[in-house]
Short mmCIF file of C-alpha atoms in Angstrom, two decimals:
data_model
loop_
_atom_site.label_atom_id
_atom_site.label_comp_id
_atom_site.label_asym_id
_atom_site.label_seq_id
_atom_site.Cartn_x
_atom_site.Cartn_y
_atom_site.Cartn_z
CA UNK A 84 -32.41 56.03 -14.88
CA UNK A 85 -36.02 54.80 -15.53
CA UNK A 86 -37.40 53.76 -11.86
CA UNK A 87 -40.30 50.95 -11.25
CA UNK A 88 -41.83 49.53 -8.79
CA UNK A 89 -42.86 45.82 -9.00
CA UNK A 90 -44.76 43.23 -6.78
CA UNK A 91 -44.44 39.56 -7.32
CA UNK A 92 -45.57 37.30 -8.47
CA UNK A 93 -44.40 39.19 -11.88
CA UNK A 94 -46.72 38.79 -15.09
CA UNK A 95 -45.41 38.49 -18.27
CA UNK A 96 -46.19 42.02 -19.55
CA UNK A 97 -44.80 43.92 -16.73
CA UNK A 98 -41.44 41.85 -17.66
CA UNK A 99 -41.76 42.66 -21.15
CA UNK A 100 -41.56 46.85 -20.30
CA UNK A 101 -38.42 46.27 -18.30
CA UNK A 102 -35.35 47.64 -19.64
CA UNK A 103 -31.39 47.38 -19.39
CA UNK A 104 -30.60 49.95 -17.05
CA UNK A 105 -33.92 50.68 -15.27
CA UNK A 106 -33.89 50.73 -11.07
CA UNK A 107 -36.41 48.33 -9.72
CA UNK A 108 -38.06 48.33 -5.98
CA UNK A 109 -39.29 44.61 -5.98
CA UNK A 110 -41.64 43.76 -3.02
CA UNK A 111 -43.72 40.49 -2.02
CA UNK A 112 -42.30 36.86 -2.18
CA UNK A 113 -38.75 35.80 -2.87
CA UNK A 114 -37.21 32.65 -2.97
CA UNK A 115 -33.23 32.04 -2.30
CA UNK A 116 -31.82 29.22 -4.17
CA UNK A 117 -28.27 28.56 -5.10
CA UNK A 118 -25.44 25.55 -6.08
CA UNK A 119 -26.85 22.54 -4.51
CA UNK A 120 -30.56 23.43 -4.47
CA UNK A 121 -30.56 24.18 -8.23
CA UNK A 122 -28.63 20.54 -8.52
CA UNK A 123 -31.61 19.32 -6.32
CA UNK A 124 -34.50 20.83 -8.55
CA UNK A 125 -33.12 19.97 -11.88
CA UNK A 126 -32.41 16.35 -10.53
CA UNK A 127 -36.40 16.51 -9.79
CA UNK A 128 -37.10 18.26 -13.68
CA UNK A 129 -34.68 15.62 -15.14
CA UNK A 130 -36.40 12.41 -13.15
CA UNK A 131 -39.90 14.02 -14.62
CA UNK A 132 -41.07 14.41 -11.05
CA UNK A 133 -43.13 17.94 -9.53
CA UNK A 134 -41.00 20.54 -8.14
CA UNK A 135 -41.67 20.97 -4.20
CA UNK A 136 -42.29 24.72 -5.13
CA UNK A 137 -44.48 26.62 -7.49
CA UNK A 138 -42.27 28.75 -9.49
CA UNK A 139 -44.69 29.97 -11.75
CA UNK A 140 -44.82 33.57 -11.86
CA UNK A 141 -42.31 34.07 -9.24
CA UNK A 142 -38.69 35.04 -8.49
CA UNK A 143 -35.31 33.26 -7.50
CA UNK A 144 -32.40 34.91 -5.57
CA UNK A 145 -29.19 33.52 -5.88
CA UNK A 146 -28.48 34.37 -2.09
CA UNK A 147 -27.11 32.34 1.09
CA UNK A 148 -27.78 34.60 3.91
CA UNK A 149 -25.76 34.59 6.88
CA UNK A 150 -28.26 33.37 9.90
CA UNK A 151 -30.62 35.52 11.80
CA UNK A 152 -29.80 36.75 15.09
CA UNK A 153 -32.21 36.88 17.71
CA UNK A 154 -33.20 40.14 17.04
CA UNK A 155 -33.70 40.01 13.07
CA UNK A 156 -35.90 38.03 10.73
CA UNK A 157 -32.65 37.41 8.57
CA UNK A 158 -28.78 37.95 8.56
CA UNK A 159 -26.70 40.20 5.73
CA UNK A 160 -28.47 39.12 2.57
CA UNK A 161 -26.38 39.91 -0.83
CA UNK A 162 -26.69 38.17 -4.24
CA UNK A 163 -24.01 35.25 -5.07
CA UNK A 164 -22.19 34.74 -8.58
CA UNK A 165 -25.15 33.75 -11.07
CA UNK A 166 -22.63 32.03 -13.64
CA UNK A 167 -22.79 29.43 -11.13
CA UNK A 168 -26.20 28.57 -11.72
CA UNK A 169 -25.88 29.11 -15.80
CA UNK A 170 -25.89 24.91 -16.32
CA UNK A 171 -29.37 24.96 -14.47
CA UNK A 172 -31.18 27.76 -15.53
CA UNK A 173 -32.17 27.19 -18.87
CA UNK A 174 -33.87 24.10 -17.37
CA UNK A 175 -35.07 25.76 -14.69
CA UNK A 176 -37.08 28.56 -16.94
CA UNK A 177 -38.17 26.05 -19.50
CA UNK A 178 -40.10 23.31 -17.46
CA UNK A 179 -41.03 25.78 -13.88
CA UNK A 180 -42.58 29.36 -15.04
CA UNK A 181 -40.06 31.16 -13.58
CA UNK A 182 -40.25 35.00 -14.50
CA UNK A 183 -36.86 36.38 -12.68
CA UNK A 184 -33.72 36.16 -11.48
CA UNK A 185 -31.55 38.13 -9.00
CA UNK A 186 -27.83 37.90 -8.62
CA UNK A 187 -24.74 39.31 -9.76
CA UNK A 188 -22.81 39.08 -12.89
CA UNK A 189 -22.92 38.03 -15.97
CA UNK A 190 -24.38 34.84 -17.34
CA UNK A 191 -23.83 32.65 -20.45
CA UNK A 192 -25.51 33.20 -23.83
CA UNK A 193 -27.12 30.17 -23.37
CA UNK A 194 -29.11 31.81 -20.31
CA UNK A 195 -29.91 34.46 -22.54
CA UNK A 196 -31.39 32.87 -25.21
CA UNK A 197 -33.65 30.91 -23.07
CA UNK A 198 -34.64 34.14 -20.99
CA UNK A 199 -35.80 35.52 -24.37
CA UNK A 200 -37.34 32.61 -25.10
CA UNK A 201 -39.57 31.96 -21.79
CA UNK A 202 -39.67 36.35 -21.79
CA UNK A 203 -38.30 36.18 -18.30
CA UNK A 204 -35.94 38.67 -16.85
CA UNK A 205 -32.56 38.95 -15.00
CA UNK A 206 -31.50 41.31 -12.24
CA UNK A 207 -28.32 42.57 -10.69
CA UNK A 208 -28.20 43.42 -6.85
CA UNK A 209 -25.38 44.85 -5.29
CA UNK A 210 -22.87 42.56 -4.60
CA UNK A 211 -21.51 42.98 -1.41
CA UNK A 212 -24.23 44.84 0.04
CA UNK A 213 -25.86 42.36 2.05
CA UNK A 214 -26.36 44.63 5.24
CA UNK A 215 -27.92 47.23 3.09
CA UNK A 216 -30.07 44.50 1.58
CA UNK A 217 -31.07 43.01 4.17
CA UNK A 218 -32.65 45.96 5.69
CA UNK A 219 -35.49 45.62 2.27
CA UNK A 220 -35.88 41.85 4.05
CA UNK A 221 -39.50 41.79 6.46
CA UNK A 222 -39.18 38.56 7.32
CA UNK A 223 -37.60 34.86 6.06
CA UNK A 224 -38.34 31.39 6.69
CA UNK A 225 -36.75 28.24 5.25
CA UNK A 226 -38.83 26.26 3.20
CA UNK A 227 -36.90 23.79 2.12
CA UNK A 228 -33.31 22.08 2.06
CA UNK A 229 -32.76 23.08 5.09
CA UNK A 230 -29.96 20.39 5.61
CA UNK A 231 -28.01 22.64 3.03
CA UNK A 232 -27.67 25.32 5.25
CA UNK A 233 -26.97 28.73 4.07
CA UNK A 234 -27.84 26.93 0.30
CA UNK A 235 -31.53 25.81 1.72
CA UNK A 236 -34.67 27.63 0.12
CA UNK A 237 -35.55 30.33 1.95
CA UNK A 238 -38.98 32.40 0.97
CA UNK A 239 -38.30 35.61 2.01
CA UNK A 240 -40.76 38.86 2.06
CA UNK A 241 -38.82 42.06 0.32
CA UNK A 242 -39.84 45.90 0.56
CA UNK A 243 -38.69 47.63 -1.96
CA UNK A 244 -35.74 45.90 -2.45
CA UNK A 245 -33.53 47.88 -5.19
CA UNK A 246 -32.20 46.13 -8.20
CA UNK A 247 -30.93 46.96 -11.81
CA UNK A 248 -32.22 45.29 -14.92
CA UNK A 249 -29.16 43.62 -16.22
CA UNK A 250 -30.65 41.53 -19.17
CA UNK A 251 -34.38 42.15 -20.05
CA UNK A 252 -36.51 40.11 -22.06
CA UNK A 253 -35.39 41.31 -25.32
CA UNK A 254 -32.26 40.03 -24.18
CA UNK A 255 -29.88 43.29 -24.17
CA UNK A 256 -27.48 42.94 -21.61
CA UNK A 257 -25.98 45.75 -19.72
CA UNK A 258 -22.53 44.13 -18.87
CA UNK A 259 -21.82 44.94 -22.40
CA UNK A 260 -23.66 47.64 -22.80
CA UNK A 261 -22.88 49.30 -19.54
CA UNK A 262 -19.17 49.58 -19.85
CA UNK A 263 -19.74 51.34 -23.97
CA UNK A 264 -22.28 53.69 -22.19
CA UNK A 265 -19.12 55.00 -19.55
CA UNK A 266 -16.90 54.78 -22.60
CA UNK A 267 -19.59 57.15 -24.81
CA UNK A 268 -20.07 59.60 -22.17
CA UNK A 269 -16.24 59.99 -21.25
CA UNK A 270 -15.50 60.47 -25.06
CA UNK A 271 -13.89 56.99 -25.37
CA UNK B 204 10.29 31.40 25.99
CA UNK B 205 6.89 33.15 26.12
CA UNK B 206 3.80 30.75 26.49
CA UNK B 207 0.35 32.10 24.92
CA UNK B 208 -2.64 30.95 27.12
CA UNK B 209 -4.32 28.57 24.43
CA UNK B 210 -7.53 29.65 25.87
CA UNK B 211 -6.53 33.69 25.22
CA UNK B 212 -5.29 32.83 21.91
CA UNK B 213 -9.18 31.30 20.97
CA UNK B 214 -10.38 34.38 22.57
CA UNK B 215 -8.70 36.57 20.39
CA UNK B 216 -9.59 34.73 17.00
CA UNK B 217 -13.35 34.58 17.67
CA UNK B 218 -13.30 38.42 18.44
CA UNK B 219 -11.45 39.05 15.17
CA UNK B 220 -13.59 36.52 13.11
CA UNK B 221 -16.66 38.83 14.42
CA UNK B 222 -15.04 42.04 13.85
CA UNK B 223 -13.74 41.47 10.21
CA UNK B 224 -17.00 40.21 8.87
CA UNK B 225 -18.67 43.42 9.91
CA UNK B 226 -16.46 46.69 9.32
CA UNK B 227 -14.84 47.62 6.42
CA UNK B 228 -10.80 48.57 7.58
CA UNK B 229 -10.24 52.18 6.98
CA UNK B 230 -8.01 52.42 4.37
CA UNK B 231 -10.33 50.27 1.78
CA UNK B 232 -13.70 52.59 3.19
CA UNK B 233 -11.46 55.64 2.14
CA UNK B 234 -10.40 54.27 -1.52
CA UNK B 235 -14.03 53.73 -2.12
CA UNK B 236 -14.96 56.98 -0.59
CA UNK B 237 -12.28 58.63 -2.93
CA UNK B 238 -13.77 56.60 -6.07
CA UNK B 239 -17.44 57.67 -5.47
CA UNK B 240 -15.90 61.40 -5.33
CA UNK B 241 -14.58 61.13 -8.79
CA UNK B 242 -17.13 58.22 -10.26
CA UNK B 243 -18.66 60.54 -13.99
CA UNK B 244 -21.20 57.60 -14.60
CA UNK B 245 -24.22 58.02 -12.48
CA UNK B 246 -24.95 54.25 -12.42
CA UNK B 247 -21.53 53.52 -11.13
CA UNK B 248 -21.58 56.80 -8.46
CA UNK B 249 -25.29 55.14 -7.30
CA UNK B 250 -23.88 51.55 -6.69
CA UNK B 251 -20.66 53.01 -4.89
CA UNK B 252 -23.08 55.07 -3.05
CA UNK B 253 -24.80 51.49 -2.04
CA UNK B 254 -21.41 50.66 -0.67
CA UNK B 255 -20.54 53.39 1.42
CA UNK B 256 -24.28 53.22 2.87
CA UNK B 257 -23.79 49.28 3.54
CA UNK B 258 -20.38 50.16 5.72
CA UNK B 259 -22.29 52.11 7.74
CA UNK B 260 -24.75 49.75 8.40
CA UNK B 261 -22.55 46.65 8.90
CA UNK B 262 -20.74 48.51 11.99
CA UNK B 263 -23.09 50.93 13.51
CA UNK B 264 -25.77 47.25 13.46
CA UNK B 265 -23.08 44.97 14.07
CA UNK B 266 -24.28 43.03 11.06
CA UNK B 267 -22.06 41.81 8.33
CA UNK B 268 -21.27 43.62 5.14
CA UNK B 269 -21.58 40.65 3.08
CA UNK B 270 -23.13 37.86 3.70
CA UNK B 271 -20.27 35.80 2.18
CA UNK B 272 -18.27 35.74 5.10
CA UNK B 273 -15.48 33.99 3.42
CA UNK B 274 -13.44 31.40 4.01
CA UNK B 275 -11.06 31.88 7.30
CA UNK B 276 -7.61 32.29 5.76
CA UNK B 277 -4.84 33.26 8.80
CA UNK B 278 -1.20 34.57 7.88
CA UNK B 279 0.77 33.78 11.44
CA UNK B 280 4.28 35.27 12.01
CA UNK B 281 4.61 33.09 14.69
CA UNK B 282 8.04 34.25 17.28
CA UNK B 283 10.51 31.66 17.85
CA UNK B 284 10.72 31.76 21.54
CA UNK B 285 6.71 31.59 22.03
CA UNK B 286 4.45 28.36 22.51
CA UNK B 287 1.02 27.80 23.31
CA UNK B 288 -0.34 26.47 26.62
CA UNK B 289 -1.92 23.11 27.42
CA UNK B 290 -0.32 21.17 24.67
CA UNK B 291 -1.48 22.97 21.78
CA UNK B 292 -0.67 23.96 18.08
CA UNK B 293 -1.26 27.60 16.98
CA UNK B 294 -3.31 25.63 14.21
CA UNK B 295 -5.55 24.09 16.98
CA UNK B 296 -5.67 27.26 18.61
CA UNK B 297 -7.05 29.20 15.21
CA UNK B 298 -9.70 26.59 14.48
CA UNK B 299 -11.34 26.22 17.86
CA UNK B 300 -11.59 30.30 17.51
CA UNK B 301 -13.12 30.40 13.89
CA UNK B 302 -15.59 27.93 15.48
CA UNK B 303 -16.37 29.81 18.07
CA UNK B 304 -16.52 33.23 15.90
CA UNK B 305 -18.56 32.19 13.36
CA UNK B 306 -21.02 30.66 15.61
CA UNK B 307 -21.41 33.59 18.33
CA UNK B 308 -21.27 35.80 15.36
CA UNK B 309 -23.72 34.50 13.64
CA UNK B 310 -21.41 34.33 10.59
CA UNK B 311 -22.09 32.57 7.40
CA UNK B 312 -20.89 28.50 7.43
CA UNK B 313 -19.26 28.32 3.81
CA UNK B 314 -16.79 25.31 4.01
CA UNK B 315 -18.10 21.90 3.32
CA UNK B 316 -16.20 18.78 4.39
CA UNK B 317 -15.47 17.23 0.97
CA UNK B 318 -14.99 19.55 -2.19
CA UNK B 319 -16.22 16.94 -4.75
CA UNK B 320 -18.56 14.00 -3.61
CA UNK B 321 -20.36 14.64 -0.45
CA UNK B 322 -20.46 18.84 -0.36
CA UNK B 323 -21.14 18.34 3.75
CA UNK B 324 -21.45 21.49 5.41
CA UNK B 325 -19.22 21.78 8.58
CA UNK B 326 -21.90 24.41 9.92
CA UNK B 327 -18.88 26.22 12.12
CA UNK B 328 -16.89 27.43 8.95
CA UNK B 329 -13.87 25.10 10.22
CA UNK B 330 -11.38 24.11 9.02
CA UNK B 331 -9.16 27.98 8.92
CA UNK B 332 -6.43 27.52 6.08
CA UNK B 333 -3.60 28.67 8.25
CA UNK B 334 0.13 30.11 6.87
CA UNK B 335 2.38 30.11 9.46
CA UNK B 336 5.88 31.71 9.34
CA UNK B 337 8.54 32.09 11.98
CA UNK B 338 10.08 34.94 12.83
CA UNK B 339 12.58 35.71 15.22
CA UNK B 340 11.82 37.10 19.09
CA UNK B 341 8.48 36.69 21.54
CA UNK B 342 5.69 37.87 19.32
CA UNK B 343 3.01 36.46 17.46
CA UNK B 344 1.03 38.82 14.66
CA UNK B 345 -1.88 37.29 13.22
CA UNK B 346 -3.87 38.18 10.09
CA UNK B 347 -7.38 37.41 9.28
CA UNK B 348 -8.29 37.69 5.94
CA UNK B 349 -11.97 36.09 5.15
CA UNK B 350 -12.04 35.37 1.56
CA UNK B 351 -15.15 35.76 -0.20
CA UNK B 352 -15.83 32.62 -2.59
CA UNK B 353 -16.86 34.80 -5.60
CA UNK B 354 -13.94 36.73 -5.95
CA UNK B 355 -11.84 33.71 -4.86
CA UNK B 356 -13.31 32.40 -8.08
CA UNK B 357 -11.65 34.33 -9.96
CA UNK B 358 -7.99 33.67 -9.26
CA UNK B 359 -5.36 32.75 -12.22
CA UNK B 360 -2.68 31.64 -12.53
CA UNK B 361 -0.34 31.86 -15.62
CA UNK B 362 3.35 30.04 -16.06
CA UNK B 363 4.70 33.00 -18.73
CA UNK B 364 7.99 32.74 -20.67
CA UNK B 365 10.70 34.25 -19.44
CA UNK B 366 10.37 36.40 -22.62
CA UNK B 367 7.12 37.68 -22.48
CA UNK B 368 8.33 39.62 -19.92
CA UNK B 369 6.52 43.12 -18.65
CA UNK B 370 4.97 43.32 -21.10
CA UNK B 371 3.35 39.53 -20.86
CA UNK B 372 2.67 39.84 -17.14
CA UNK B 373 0.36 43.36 -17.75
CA UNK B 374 -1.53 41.76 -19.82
CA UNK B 375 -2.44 38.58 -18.37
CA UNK B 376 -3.31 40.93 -15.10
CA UNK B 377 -5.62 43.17 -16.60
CA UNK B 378 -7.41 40.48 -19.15
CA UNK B 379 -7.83 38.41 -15.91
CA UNK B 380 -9.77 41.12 -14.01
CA UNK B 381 -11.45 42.62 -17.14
CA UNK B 382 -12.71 39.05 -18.23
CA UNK B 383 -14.14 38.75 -14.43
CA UNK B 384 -16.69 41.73 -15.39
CA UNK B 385 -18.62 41.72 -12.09
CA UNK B 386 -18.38 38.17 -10.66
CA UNK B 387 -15.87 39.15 -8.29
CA UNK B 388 -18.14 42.19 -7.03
CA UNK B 389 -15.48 45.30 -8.45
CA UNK B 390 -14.41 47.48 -7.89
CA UNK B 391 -11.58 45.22 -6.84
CA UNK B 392 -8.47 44.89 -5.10
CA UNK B 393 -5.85 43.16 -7.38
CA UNK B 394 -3.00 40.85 -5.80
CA UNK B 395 -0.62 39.87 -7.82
CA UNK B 396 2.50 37.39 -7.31
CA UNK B 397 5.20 37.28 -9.85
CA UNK B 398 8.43 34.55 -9.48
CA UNK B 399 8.93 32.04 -7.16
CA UNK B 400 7.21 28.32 -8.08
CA UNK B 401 3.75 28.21 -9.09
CA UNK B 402 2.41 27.88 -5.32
CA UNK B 403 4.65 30.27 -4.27
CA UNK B 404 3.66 32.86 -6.48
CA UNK B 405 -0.11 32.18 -5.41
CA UNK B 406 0.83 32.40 -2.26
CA UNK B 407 2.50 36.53 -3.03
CA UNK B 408 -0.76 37.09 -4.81
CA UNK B 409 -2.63 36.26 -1.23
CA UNK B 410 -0.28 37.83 0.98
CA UNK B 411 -0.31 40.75 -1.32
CA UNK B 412 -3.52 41.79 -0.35
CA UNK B 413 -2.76 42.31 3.29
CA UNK B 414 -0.98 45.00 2.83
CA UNK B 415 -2.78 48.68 2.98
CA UNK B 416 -5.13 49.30 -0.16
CA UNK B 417 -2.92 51.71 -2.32
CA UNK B 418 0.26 51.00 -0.78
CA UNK B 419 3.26 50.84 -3.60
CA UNK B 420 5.87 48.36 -3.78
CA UNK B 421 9.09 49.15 -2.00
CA UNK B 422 10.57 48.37 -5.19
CA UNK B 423 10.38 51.81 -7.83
CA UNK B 424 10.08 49.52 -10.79
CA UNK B 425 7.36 47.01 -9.36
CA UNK B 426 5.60 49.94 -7.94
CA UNK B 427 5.47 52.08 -11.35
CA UNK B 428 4.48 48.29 -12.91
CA UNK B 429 1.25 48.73 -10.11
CA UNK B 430 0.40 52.06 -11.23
CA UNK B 431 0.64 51.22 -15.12
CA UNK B 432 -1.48 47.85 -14.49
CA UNK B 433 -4.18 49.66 -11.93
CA UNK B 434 -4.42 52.70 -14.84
CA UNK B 435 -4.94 49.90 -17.79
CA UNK B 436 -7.38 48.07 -15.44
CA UNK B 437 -9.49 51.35 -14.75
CA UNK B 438 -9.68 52.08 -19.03
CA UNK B 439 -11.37 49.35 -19.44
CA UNK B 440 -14.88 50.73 -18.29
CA UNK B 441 -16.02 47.47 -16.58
CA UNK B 442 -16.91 49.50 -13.61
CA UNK B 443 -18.64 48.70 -9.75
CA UNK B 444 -20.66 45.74 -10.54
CA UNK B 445 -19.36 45.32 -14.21
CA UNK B 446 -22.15 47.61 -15.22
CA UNK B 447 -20.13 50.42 -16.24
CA UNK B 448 -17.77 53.09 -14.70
CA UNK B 449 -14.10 54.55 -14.04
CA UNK B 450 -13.70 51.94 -11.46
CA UNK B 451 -13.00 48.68 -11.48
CA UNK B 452 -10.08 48.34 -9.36
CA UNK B 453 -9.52 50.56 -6.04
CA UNK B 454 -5.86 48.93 -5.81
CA UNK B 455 -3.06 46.93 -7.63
CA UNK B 456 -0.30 45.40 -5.06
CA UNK B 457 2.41 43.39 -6.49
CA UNK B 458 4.63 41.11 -4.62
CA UNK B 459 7.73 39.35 -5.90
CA UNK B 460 10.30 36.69 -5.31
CA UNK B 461 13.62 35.08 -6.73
CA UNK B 462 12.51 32.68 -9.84
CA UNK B 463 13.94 29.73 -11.78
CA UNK B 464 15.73 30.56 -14.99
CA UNK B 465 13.51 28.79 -17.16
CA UNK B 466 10.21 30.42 -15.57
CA UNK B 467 8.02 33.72 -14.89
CA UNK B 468 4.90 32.07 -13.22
CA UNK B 469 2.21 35.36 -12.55
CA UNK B 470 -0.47 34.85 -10.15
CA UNK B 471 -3.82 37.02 -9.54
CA UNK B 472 -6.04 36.59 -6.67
CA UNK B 473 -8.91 39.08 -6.77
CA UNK B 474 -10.09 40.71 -3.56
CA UNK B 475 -13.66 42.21 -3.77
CA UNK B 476 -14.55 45.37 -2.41
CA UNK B 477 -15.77 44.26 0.93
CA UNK B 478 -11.98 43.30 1.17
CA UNK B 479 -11.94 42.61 5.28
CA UNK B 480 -8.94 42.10 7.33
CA UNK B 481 -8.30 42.08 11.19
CA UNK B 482 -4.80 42.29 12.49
CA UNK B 483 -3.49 40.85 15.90
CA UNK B 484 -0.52 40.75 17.90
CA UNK B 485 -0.62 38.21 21.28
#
């Protein structure tokens, strides 16, 4: 397993040597966006207005954390379902510069072909692992939304936080070519 | 008659809200444990590695495992000669504790008000769905299991023919957790309900992931149809994540009930692995 590290915001060449498969440490801004703030920004794409955020460059998390207690800057921290955002994303990509996306699972060949075509670049965390993620977390602060909750933007300052290339600018995708590798190498 | 102290019954509910959102129960920490011991694919061995290391964390820092702390679901087996105090339902009882819980415990809020037009969050994770049963005698045993929305996601349910039989029902089982891939965050645990009506058999899927991870059906034949399904499921190569591996499922419990001549409704309901649970009896 190939490992990088990365800081954002993420130029298009360092995308465009990330493979299926390789181990990423991303550190420097995140933003957390999910459901109803996607719903929110497209609304603002779709209307032709500015987004309140400049994606250009940077990276989305598909997270709702639970809240910080006294003691930390945020709560347990894992990635949500990305199929959830699949209606939004190709939007999303097209009209904001986005370069990346963290979440879990697998997304819709229409997200594909439009992370080829903006050479952008999606992520898996470890679902479920939102304590262990959360330690990678320096510090959070809600940006926007914030009447959403757990679903407001959050920009959030990661260390090394550990990922896995899951579909990479060419777009191979490694939740079908994950499960043949395991079937190769046990003589399936 | 035994009365419950309303107030000792919220007490109770907020301490198990806390505790189930932030340690794994034993025997789902050993099945993974067990799976990382035999795990060939490196990729797979890492993530389940990631797992194990997470447990840790959530309950030595009393944070929780997953920041999805689920929506409250209670199964009650709620004694025939006990009440509770001051006026109150067990229902009432269970909600004013979730509230409590999930605000002292600085637990996720994940239930808004309305499902379709206004999405309001309720900001206390209230309402609980609550499942009460009576029982016979003076006791009351409460379950907690906080269900995760994105393997709640991925429930089915399937009204087979009668002749489709074994056959029918291992195949809609597996398809449904191998067409999941990693939304529900595998390696799972799989509930399954067979017979009954169409709720009640999502019901038996529910319930059937209370019981201990691995645990076989009383039943010989249901429990041989668990090992046949959980071996299929585990072929596939879907693996921790759905990025590859020998596991995808930890478990496969079956439950059953009596069923209508005409019908062989099958339900699934997916458990991920962060598959919490606290148990209670007042």
């Amino acid at each position: 397993m190939n490992s990088i590290s990365l800081t954002t915001p993420l130029g298009k060449d360092e995308i465009k040597r990330l493979k299926i498969g390789d181990m990423v440490y991303l550190s420097g801004s995140v933003y957390t966006a999910r459901d109803a703030a996607h719903k929110r920004l497209c609304a603002l794409i779709e209307a032709g207005k500015t987004l309140p955020l400049d994606l250009k460059s940077q990276v989305i998390y598909y997270c709702g954390p639970t809240p910080p207690t006294p003691q930390r800057a945020i709560g347990s921290a894992g990635p949500t379902t990305s199929s959830r955002m699949d209606r939004y994303t190709p939007l999303l990509l097209k009209n904001s510069g986005l370069s990346a996306m963290i979440g879990k699972g697998n997304r819709s060949s229409q997200v594909v072909k439009s992370i080829v075509e903006c050479g952008a670049v999606y992520f898996s965390a470890t679902g479920g692992a939102g304590a262990l993620l959360s330690q990678h977390i320096k510090s959070a602060k809600v940006l926007l939304y914030e009447d959403l909750g757990p679903e407001a933007i959050h920009e959030l300052s990661v260390e090394n936080f550990p990922l896995i290339v899951a579909i990479d600018s060419t777009g191979r995708n490694l939740f079908t070519e994950g499960p043949s590798e395991y079937k190769k190498l046990i003589g399936q | 008659m035994k009365t419950l102290p309303y107030k000792k019954v919220v007490s109770a509910i907020r301490q198990m809200c806390i505790e189930a959102a932030c340690n794994l129960p034993n025997d789902v920490l050993s099945k993974i444990k067990d799976a990382y011991r035999e795990e060939p694919f490196p990729r797979a061995k890492m993530i389940l590695e990631q797992l194990i290391t997470n447990c840790q964390i959530g309950s030595s820092s009393n944070i929780p495992i997953c920041q999805d702390t689920g929506f409250a679901v209670f199964f009650v087996s709620m004694g025939t000669d006990v009440c509770i105090s001051d006026d109150k339902t067990i229902i009432e009882a269970i909600n004013e504790g979730t509230r409590q819980g999930y605000k002292d415990g600085f637990l996720r809020a994940s239930i808004v008000s309305d499902p379709l037009f206004s999405r309001t969050n309720t900001f206390d994770n209230t309402p609980a769905l609550v499942h009460v049963e009576p029982v016979k005698g003076d006791t009351c045993t409460i379950t907690l299991l906080p269900k995760g929305g994105g393997c709640e996601n991925m429930s089915f349910l399937r009204m087979l023919k009668p002749s489709d039989g074994k056959d029918g029902v291992v195949k809609f089982v597996t398809d449904s957790v191998i067409d999941s891939g990693g939304n529900p965050c595998p390696p799972v645990i799989v509930g399954v309900g067979i017979g009954g009506t169409s709720d009640k058999a999502a019901n038996l899927a529910k319930k059937a992931l209370l019981r201990e991870a691995g645990s076989l059906n009383p039943d010989p034949l249901y429990a041989k149809l668990e090992k046949e399904i959980l071996t299929t499921i585990n072929q596939s190569g879907v693996g921790p994540l759905g990025l590859g591996g020998k596991t995808t499922a930890l478990a496969v419990h079956i439950e059953h009930f009596p069923c209508h001549i005409a019908s062989l409704p099958v339900a699934v309901s997916l458990n991920c692995h962060s598959a919490r649970k606290t148990v209670i009896s007042l």
